[in-house]
Short mmCIF file of C-alpha atoms and ligand atoms in Angstrom, two decimals:
data_model
loop_
_atom_site.label_atom_id
_atom_site.label_comp_id
_atom_site.label_asym_id
_atom_site.label_seq_id
_atom_site.Cartn_x
_atom_site.Cartn_y
_atom_site.Cartn_z
CA MET M 1 0.00 0.00 0.00
CA SER M 2 1.37 3.44 -0.82
CA ALA M 3 1.80 5.85 2.07
CA ASN M 4 -0.90 8.21 0.82
CA GLN M 5 -3.66 5.63 0.74
CA PRO M 6 -6.28 6.20 3.40
CA SER M 7 -6.24 3.85 6.35
CA SER M 8 -9.60 2.27 7.11
CA GLN M 9 -8.94 0.14 10.13
CA LEU M 10 -11.20 1.88 12.62
CA GLN M 11 -14.08 2.56 10.27
CA ALA M 12 -17.34 0.64 10.18
CA PHE M 13 -18.40 -0.49 6.72
CA PRO M 14 -21.84 -1.48 5.46
CA ALA M 15 -22.30 -5.22 5.65
CA HIS M 16 -22.44 -7.04 2.30
CA ALA M 17 -21.49 -4.03 0.17
CA PRO M 18 -19.40 -5.00 -2.86
CA ARG M 19 -15.67 -5.02 -2.27
CA ALA M 20 -14.80 -5.13 -5.96
CA LEU M 21 -15.06 -2.29 -8.47
CA TYR M 22 -14.97 -2.53 -12.25
CA ILE M 23 -14.58 0.65 -14.32
CA HIS M 24 -14.89 0.80 -18.10
CA ILE M 25 -12.99 3.17 -20.40
CA PRO M 26 -14.52 2.53 -23.84
CA PHE M 27 -11.92 4.15 -26.12
CA CYS M 28 -9.37 2.48 -28.37
CA THR M 29 -6.95 3.80 -30.95
CA ASN M 30 -8.62 1.52 -33.50
CA LYS M 31 -10.96 -1.46 -33.52
CA CYS M 32 -9.35 -4.92 -33.52
CA PHE M 33 -10.89 -7.30 -36.04
CA TYR M 34 -12.15 -9.80 -33.45
CA CYS M 35 -13.39 -7.35 -30.82
CA ASP M 36 -17.01 -7.15 -29.69
CA PHE M 37 -16.31 -5.23 -26.48
CA ASN M 38 -18.04 -1.93 -25.92
CA SER M 39 -15.27 0.20 -27.39
CA TYR M 40 -15.12 3.13 -29.78
CA VAL M 41 -12.34 4.62 -31.89
CA LEU M 42 -10.87 7.43 -29.81
CA LYS M 43 -10.59 10.14 -32.44
CA GLY M 44 -13.16 12.88 -31.84
CA GLN M 45 -14.58 11.33 -28.65
CA PRO M 46 -15.53 13.62 -25.73
CA VAL M 47 -13.04 12.02 -23.34
CA MET M 48 -13.18 14.65 -20.57
CA ASP M 49 -17.00 14.70 -20.67
CA TYR M 50 -16.90 10.94 -20.30
CA LEU M 51 -14.53 11.08 -17.31
CA ARG M 52 -16.76 13.69 -15.63
CA ALA M 53 -19.82 11.54 -16.29
CA MET M 54 -18.12 8.55 -14.68
CA GLU M 55 -17.28 10.75 -11.72
CA LEU M 56 -21.01 11.45 -11.36
CA GLU M 57 -21.90 7.78 -11.75
CA MET M 58 -19.38 6.82 -9.07
CA LYS M 59 -20.80 9.48 -6.75
CA HIS M 60 -24.43 8.37 -7.31
CA THR M 61 -23.41 4.73 -6.93
CA ALA M 62 -21.62 5.33 -3.65
CA GLU M 63 -24.69 7.20 -2.35
CA GLN M 64 -27.11 4.49 -3.41
CA CYS M 65 -25.02 1.52 -2.33
CA PRO M 66 -22.44 2.85 0.16
CA PRO M 67 -19.13 1.11 -0.38
CA ALA M 68 -17.31 -1.17 1.98
CA GLU M 69 -13.57 -1.26 2.06
CA ILE M 70 -12.55 -1.89 -1.54
CA ASP M 71 -10.36 -4.95 -2.09
CA THR M 72 -9.98 -4.92 -5.85
CA ILE M 73 -10.34 -2.39 -8.66
CA PHE M 74 -10.11 -3.33 -12.30
CA VAL M 75 -10.05 -0.69 -15.04
CA GLY M 76 -10.80 -2.29 -18.38
CA GLY M 77 -12.09 -1.33 -21.77
CA GLY M 78 -11.50 -0.36 -24.36
CA THR M 79 -7.97 0.72 -23.70
CA PRO M 80 -7.71 2.74 -20.47
CA THR M 81 -4.15 3.74 -21.36
CA VAL M 82 -5.34 5.87 -24.30
CA LEU M 83 -6.01 8.53 -21.64
CA LYS M 84 -3.41 11.30 -21.67
CA PRO M 85 -1.40 11.69 -18.44
CA ASP M 86 -3.51 14.63 -17.20
CA GLN M 87 -6.74 12.77 -18.02
CA MET M 88 -5.39 9.69 -16.26
CA ALA M 89 -4.58 11.73 -13.15
CA TYR M 90 -8.09 13.27 -13.17
CA PHE M 91 -9.68 9.85 -13.54
CA LEU M 92 -7.64 8.21 -10.77
CA ASP M 93 -8.42 11.10 -8.41
CA SER M 94 -12.13 10.69 -9.06
CA VAL M 95 -11.95 6.98 -8.23
CA ARG M 96 -10.21 7.70 -4.96
CA ASN M 97 -12.70 10.41 -4.04
CA ALA M 98 -15.77 8.26 -4.68
CA PHE M 99 -14.36 5.08 -3.12
CA PRO M 100 -11.95 6.40 -0.50
CA SER M 101 -11.45 3.29 1.64
CA TRP M 102 -9.05 0.79 0.16
CA SER M 103 -7.84 -2.34 1.86
CA GLU M 104 -4.17 -2.54 2.77
CA GLN M 105 -3.73 -5.27 0.18
CA ILE M 106 -5.76 -3.68 -2.60
CA GLU M 107 -5.26 -5.16 -6.06
CA PHE M 108 -5.70 -2.26 -8.49
CA SER M 109 -5.36 -3.47 -12.07
CA MET M 110 -5.47 -1.56 -15.29
CA GLU M 111 -5.55 -2.96 -18.80
CA ALA M 112 -2.95 -1.49 -21.12
CA ASN M 113 -2.18 -1.69 -24.78
CA PRO M 114 1.57 -1.91 -25.40
CA GLY M 115 1.17 0.72 -28.13
CA THR M 116 -0.24 3.31 -25.73
CA THR M 117 2.04 3.33 -22.69
CA ASP M 118 4.87 5.72 -22.06
CA ILE M 119 6.82 6.26 -18.90
CA GLU M 120 5.07 9.50 -17.95
CA LYS M 121 1.64 7.91 -18.11
CA LEU M 122 2.83 4.83 -16.24
CA ARG M 123 4.20 7.05 -13.46
CA VAL M 124 0.83 8.81 -13.16
CA MET M 125 -0.90 5.43 -12.95
CA HIS M 126 1.48 4.24 -10.25
CA ALA M 127 1.11 7.43 -8.24
CA GLY M 128 -2.68 7.12 -8.53
CA GLY M 129 -2.68 3.72 -6.83
CA VAL M 130 -2.59 1.29 -9.77
CA ASN M 131 -0.39 -1.63 -8.74
CA ARG M 132 -1.02 -4.22 -11.43
CA ILE M 133 -0.97 -3.90 -15.23
CA SER M 134 -2.48 -6.29 -17.70
CA PHE M 135 -0.96 -5.87 -21.15
CA GLY M 136 -2.91 -7.01 -24.23
CA VAL M 137 0.01 -8.64 -26.07
CA GLN M 138 -1.93 -11.41 -27.91
CA SER M 139 1.03 -12.74 -29.92
CA PHE M 140 4.78 -12.36 -30.42
CA ASN M 141 4.39 -12.62 -34.18
CA ASN M 142 4.20 -9.19 -35.85
CA ASN M 143 2.45 -10.47 -38.98
CA LEU M 144 -0.22 -12.12 -36.90
CA LEU M 145 -0.70 -8.97 -34.81
CA HIS M 146 -1.21 -7.01 -38.00
CA GLU M 147 -3.69 -9.57 -39.33
CA ILE M 148 -5.89 -9.34 -36.24
CA GLY M 149 -5.90 -5.53 -36.32
CA ARG M 150 -3.63 -4.77 -33.37
CA ILE M 151 -1.72 -1.50 -33.50
CA HIS M 152 1.35 -2.64 -31.56
CA ASN M 153 4.33 -4.82 -32.43
CA THR M 154 6.63 -6.93 -30.30
CA ASP M 155 9.13 -4.08 -29.79
CA ASP M 156 6.30 -2.09 -28.17
CA VAL M 157 5.72 -4.99 -25.78
CA TYR M 158 9.33 -5.08 -24.58
CA ARG M 159 9.49 -1.29 -24.32
CA SER M 160 6.22 -1.08 -22.36
CA ILE M 161 7.29 -3.73 -19.89
CA GLU M 162 10.64 -1.98 -19.32
CA ASN M 163 8.82 1.33 -18.87
CA ALA M 164 6.39 -0.24 -16.42
CA LYS M 165 9.26 -1.64 -14.36
CA ALA M 166 10.99 1.74 -14.39
CA ALA M 167 7.74 3.36 -13.18
CA GLY M 168 7.67 0.99 -10.19
CA PHE M 169 5.38 -1.85 -11.33
CA ASP M 170 6.35 -5.39 -10.45
CA ASN M 171 2.95 -7.07 -10.75
CA MET M 172 2.19 -7.50 -14.45
CA SER M 173 0.20 -9.84 -16.59
CA ILE M 174 -0.01 -10.34 -20.32
CA ASP M 175 -2.84 -11.68 -22.46
CA LEU M 176 -2.11 -14.06 -25.32
CA MET M 177 -4.52 -15.52 -27.87
CA PHE M 178 -4.61 -18.83 -29.67
CA GLY M 179 -6.75 -20.27 -32.43
CA LEU M 180 -6.10 -17.14 -34.53
CA PRO M 181 -6.46 -17.13 -38.32
CA ASN M 182 -3.25 -18.37 -39.98
CA GLN M 183 -1.76 -19.29 -36.60
CA THR M 184 0.09 -22.60 -36.60
CA VAL M 185 0.90 -24.73 -33.57
CA GLU M 186 4.58 -23.71 -33.99
CA MET M 187 3.67 -20.01 -34.00
CA LEU M 188 1.71 -20.47 -30.79
CA GLU M 189 4.63 -22.35 -29.21
CA HIS M 190 6.95 -19.49 -30.14
CA SER M 191 4.64 -16.91 -28.53
CA VAL M 192 4.39 -18.96 -25.35
CA GLU M 193 8.19 -19.27 -25.21
CA LYS M 194 8.63 -15.53 -25.66
CA ALA M 195 6.00 -14.82 -23.02
CA LEU M 196 7.72 -17.14 -20.55
CA GLU M 197 11.08 -15.44 -21.15
CA LEU M 198 9.56 -12.29 -19.64
CA ASP M 199 9.14 -14.14 -16.34
CA LEU M 200 6.01 -12.20 -15.36
CA PRO M 201 3.84 -13.34 -12.44
CA HIS M 202 0.63 -13.85 -14.44
CA LEU M 203 -0.53 -14.83 -17.93
CA SER M 204 -4.01 -15.08 -19.44
CA ILE M 205 -4.27 -17.15 -22.61
CA TYR M 206 -7.59 -17.11 -24.44
CA SER M 207 -8.84 -18.88 -27.52
CA LEU M 208 -10.33 -16.72 -30.24
CA LYS M 209 -14.12 -16.64 -30.30
CA VAL M 210 -15.61 -15.33 -33.50
CA GLU M 211 -18.23 -12.95 -32.12
CA GLU M 212 -21.11 -11.32 -33.96
CA ASN M 213 -20.68 -7.73 -35.15
CA THR M 214 -16.95 -8.08 -35.74
CA LEU M 215 -14.96 -8.00 -38.95
CA PHE M 216 -13.91 -11.59 -38.32
CA HIS M 217 -17.56 -12.65 -38.12
CA ALA M 218 -18.25 -11.19 -41.55
CA MET M 219 -15.10 -12.84 -42.93
CA TYR M 220 -16.06 -16.15 -41.36
CA HIS M 221 -19.39 -16.10 -43.15
CA ARG M 222 -17.68 -15.32 -46.42
CA ASN M 223 -15.35 -18.27 -45.84
CA GLU M 224 -12.41 -15.89 -45.66
CA LEU M 225 -11.20 -16.67 -42.16
CA PRO M 226 -8.51 -19.38 -42.19
CA LEU M 227 -8.95 -20.63 -38.63
CA PRO M 228 -6.81 -23.52 -37.32
CA SER M 229 -8.50 -26.92 -37.26
CA GLU M 230 -10.20 -28.09 -34.05
CA GLU M 231 -7.39 -30.63 -33.56
CA ASP M 232 -4.74 -27.92 -33.84
CA GLU M 233 -6.62 -25.68 -31.45
CA LEU M 234 -6.87 -28.50 -28.92
CA GLU M 235 -3.14 -29.20 -29.35
CA MET M 236 -2.39 -25.51 -28.78
CA TYR M 237 -4.35 -25.54 -25.52
CA MET M 238 -2.60 -28.68 -24.33
CA ILE M 239 0.82 -27.19 -25.16
CA ILE M 240 -0.09 -24.02 -23.27
CA MET M 241 -1.08 -25.95 -20.14
CA GLU M 242 2.00 -28.16 -20.31
CA ARG M 243 4.49 -25.28 -20.83
CA MET M 244 2.93 -23.15 -18.12
CA LYS M 245 3.07 -25.98 -15.62
CA ALA M 246 6.68 -26.78 -16.51
CA ALA M 247 7.57 -23.11 -15.98
CA GLY M 248 6.11 -23.12 -12.44
CA TYR M 249 2.79 -21.41 -13.13
CA ILE M 250 -0.38 -22.63 -11.48
CA GLN M 251 -3.37 -22.90 -13.80
CA TYR M 252 -6.03 -21.54 -11.49
CA GLU M 253 -8.73 -20.95 -14.12
CA ILE M 254 -9.40 -22.32 -17.59
CA SER M 255 -7.48 -19.48 -19.27
CA ASN M 256 -5.40 -18.07 -16.42
CA PHE M 257 -1.99 -18.97 -15.04
CA ALA M 258 -0.13 -17.41 -12.13
CA LYS M 259 2.94 -17.76 -10.00
CA PRO M 260 1.77 -18.68 -6.47
CA GLY M 261 0.09 -15.73 -4.80
CA TYR M 262 -0.44 -13.76 -8.03
CA GLU M 263 -3.88 -15.07 -9.03
CA SER M 264 -6.17 -12.21 -10.11
CA ARG M 265 -8.29 -11.50 -7.05
CA HIS M 266 -10.62 -9.22 -8.99
CA ASN M 267 -11.55 -11.84 -11.57
CA THR M 268 -11.90 -14.41 -8.81
CA THR M 269 -14.75 -12.22 -7.51
CA TYR M 270 -16.64 -12.95 -10.75
CA TRP M 271 -15.83 -16.65 -10.71
CA ARG M 272 -17.06 -16.91 -7.13
CA ASN M 273 -20.27 -15.15 -8.14
CA GLU M 274 -19.67 -12.37 -5.62
CA ASP M 275 -20.90 -8.77 -5.81
CA TYR M 276 -19.10 -5.98 -7.67
CA TYR M 277 -19.74 -2.40 -8.70
CA GLY M 278 -19.75 -1.75 -12.45
CA ILE M 279 -19.08 1.81 -13.64
CA GLY M 280 -18.90 3.25 -17.16
CA ALA M 281 -20.58 2.90 -20.55
CA GLY M 282 -21.81 -0.64 -21.15
CA ALA M 283 -20.48 -1.83 -17.78
CA HIS M 284 -22.46 -4.29 -15.76
CA GLY M 285 -22.49 -4.69 -12.03
CA TYR M 286 -23.95 -7.18 -9.57
CA ALA M 287 -25.05 -6.39 -6.05
CA LYS M 288 -27.61 -7.90 -3.70
CA ARG M 289 -28.87 -10.27 -6.41
CA GLU M 290 -29.51 -7.43 -8.81
CA ARG M 291 -27.62 -7.11 -12.06
CA HIS M 292 -27.43 -3.89 -14.05
CA LEU M 293 -26.28 -3.01 -17.52
CA ASN M 294 -25.31 0.55 -18.33
CA ILE M 295 -26.14 2.51 -21.47
CA LYS M 296 -23.51 1.64 -24.07
CA GLY M 297 -23.05 4.70 -26.28
CA VAL M 298 -20.66 7.38 -25.05
CA THR M 299 -22.86 10.46 -25.59
CA PRO M 300 -26.10 8.86 -24.30
CA TYR M 301 -24.14 7.62 -21.28
CA VAL M 302 -22.73 11.09 -20.60
CA GLU M 303 -26.20 12.63 -20.84
CA ALA M 304 -27.83 10.00 -18.62
CA CYS M 305 -25.25 10.50 -15.86
CA ARG M 306 -26.33 14.14 -15.51
CA SER M 307 -29.70 13.09 -14.13
CA GLY M 308 -29.02 9.84 -12.27
CA LEU M 309 -27.68 6.35 -12.76
CA PRO M 310 -27.12 5.57 -16.47
CA ARG M 311 -28.95 2.27 -16.57
CA LEU M 312 -29.98 0.50 -19.75
CA ASP M 313 -31.43 -2.37 -17.79
CA THR M 314 -31.68 -3.62 -14.23
CA PHE M 315 -32.93 -7.07 -13.43
CA ARG M 316 -33.32 -9.26 -10.40
CA ILE M 317 -31.51 -12.54 -10.48
CA ASP M 318 -33.73 -15.09 -8.82
CA GLU M 319 -32.26 -17.78 -6.63
CA ALA M 320 -32.48 -20.51 -9.28
CA GLU M 321 -30.54 -18.47 -11.81
CA ALA M 322 -27.98 -17.37 -9.24
CA MET M 323 -27.41 -21.02 -8.33
CA GLU M 324 -26.81 -21.91 -11.99
CA ASP M 325 -24.42 -18.97 -12.35
CA PHE M 326 -22.58 -20.16 -9.26
CA MET M 327 -21.88 -23.49 -10.94
CA MET M 328 -21.11 -22.15 -14.41
CA VAL M 329 -18.60 -19.55 -13.31
CA GLY M 330 -17.31 -21.45 -10.27
CA LEU M 331 -16.30 -24.54 -12.22
CA ARG M 332 -14.05 -22.36 -14.39
CA LEU M 333 -11.76 -22.15 -11.35
CA LEU M 334 -9.48 -25.14 -11.05
CA GLU M 335 -10.14 -25.21 -7.29
CA GLY M 336 -13.77 -25.84 -8.28
CA VAL M 337 -16.94 -25.01 -6.41
CA SER M 338 -17.29 -25.21 -2.65
CA SER M 339 -20.37 -26.72 -1.01
CA ASP M 340 -19.87 -24.45 2.01
CA ARG M 341 -19.75 -21.31 -0.14
CA PHE M 342 -22.89 -22.49 -1.95
CA ALA M 343 -24.69 -22.95 1.37
CA GLU M 344 -23.47 -19.53 2.50
CA GLN M 345 -24.80 -17.78 -0.65
CA PHE M 346 -28.10 -19.68 -0.76
CA GLY M 347 -29.41 -19.85 2.79
CA GLY M 348 -27.97 -23.25 3.67
CA ALA M 349 -28.96 -25.03 0.42
CA LEU M 350 -27.12 -28.29 -0.28
CA LEU M 351 -25.20 -28.26 -3.54
CA ASP M 352 -25.26 -32.08 -3.74
CA LYS M 353 -29.02 -32.06 -3.53
CA VAL M 354 -29.83 -29.08 -5.76
CA PHE M 355 -27.67 -30.33 -8.64
CA ALA M 356 -27.81 -34.06 -7.93
CA ALA M 357 -28.63 -35.13 -11.51
CA PRO M 358 -26.02 -33.15 -13.52
CA LEU M 359 -23.32 -33.81 -10.92
CA LYS M 360 -23.97 -37.54 -11.11
CA ARG M 361 -23.85 -37.49 -14.91
CA LEU M 362 -20.70 -35.35 -15.15
CA LEU M 363 -18.95 -37.54 -12.55
CA LYS M 364 -19.85 -40.62 -14.58
CA GLN M 365 -18.53 -38.98 -17.76
CA GLY M 366 -15.26 -38.22 -15.97
CA LEU M 367 -15.61 -34.48 -16.59
CA ILE M 368 -15.72 -33.47 -12.91
CA GLU M 369 -14.37 -34.97 -9.70
CA VAL M 370 -15.09 -34.73 -6.00
CA THR M 371 -12.77 -32.58 -3.86
CA PRO M 372 -12.65 -32.28 -0.05
CA THR M 373 -14.74 -29.11 -0.37
CA GLY M 374 -16.96 -29.74 -3.40
CA TYR M 375 -16.38 -30.45 -7.11
CA ARG M 376 -13.92 -29.44 -9.80
CA LEU M 377 -13.14 -30.13 -13.43
CA THR M 378 -10.97 -33.16 -14.24
CA GLU M 379 -8.16 -32.89 -16.82
CA GLN M 380 -10.65 -34.18 -19.37
CA GLY M 381 -13.27 -31.70 -18.16
CA LEU M 382 -10.82 -28.84 -18.74
CA LEU M 383 -10.78 -29.68 -22.44
CA PHE M 384 -14.56 -29.78 -22.65
CA GLY M 385 -15.42 -27.02 -20.21
CA ASN M 386 -18.24 -25.64 -22.32
CA ASP M 387 -20.07 -28.98 -22.17
CA VAL M 388 -19.76 -28.96 -18.39
CA PHE M 389 -20.96 -25.35 -17.96
CA GLY M 390 -23.77 -25.93 -20.46
CA SER M 391 -25.13 -28.68 -18.19
CA PHE M 392 -26.31 -26.04 -15.73
CA VAL M 393 -27.86 -23.52 -18.13
CA GLY M 394 -31.57 -23.15 -17.46
CA LEU M 395 -31.59 -26.31 -15.38
CA LEU M 396 -33.46 -24.78 -12.44
CA SER M 397 -34.65 -21.47 -13.86
CA ASN M 398 -36.47 -23.12 -16.78
CA GLY M 399 -37.98 -25.71 -14.49
CA GLU M 400 -36.27 -28.54 -16.40
S1 LIG P 1 -7.70 -2.97 -27.89
FE1 LIG P 1 -9.06 -4.42 -26.84
S2 LIG P 1 -11.00 -3.34 -26.53
FE2 LIG P 1 -9.81 -2.16 -28.03
S3 LIG P 1 -10.55 -2.87 -29.99
FE3 LIG P 1 -8.74 -4.11 -29.50
S4 LIG P 1 -9.55 -5.93 -28.41
FE4 LIG P 1 -11.18 -4.37 -28.47
#
């Protein structure tokens, strides 16, 4: 904790208020070809108006649902690091003002694009309390980066990481992607090797999903997207898991690997189905069994914040759906789901009883196994995670 963070030890906090905060900055230098996130090309955007609107949303949110001590903050996007240093300083001040009580061990992450980080900006981030950076690297092959619409190259990656170290960051993560068009197993192996050479404490490695409303989706339907075969994609995933393990990383979630003690605590909030604030255009939040989705467009969001909370939709999650969510997101964690935590979230309900039928079937298929505290994916289950998670969709909420 930096010396200027407020101490909170003697304060009383509201019971059950979220301890995690997600904030969305929806601007990017350009739009990557596979991206369906709520992000807009930066040029001509009213960035300061947006930051002021988020300040209002944070203020209204803290009034409506007074915060507890905040344990984790994650600033995602978009590309938060497109903010200029003075905009970044303004933004980080507004976060601290609206959510002033931070735990001693706060994990404050910010996503960064290697093409948009310089030492001055990184110093502002560090001074503003950010203590973890997640770089969107995706690949160590420049041709491939170009073909997926990224603006950075591998030199930018090395420079950004050096700059981040010089600015005082030691907790960094990078994202890689596999299953990309024209990516071979050898190319993936090379990227993993290069990533491991950096010796960072955390890596996230995702497979490409061709999402609607992306350039790749249109190309896919025109038969112009040369994706690797399913066998190659499976081989890539197995290589990733093997190399990470050999290098001393713990696979703690389907796509996430960490040196011991460096697991992302913020994302673990989602996987444990716990509450979090969601601030910014298109952000969603979850508190007291209510989920909200914010207005997505920048200008409508800015206007809505002037008169209240910028909600596009707010809906109650009934107990049946929350139980299904608990299983679907919880089984993504390699530690699995805990029967005690289930009982705690659902008034003493017994996980074994509520999900008796799918658990029995998945155990028989060898896709999950029993642990001392509940259930988790087997090695086989890891490869077919979507089948496992799909077993819980609508199971209780549709009355099946
Ligand atoms: S940098 Fe990230 S958020 Fe922005 S367009 Fe690319 S993938 Fe989407």
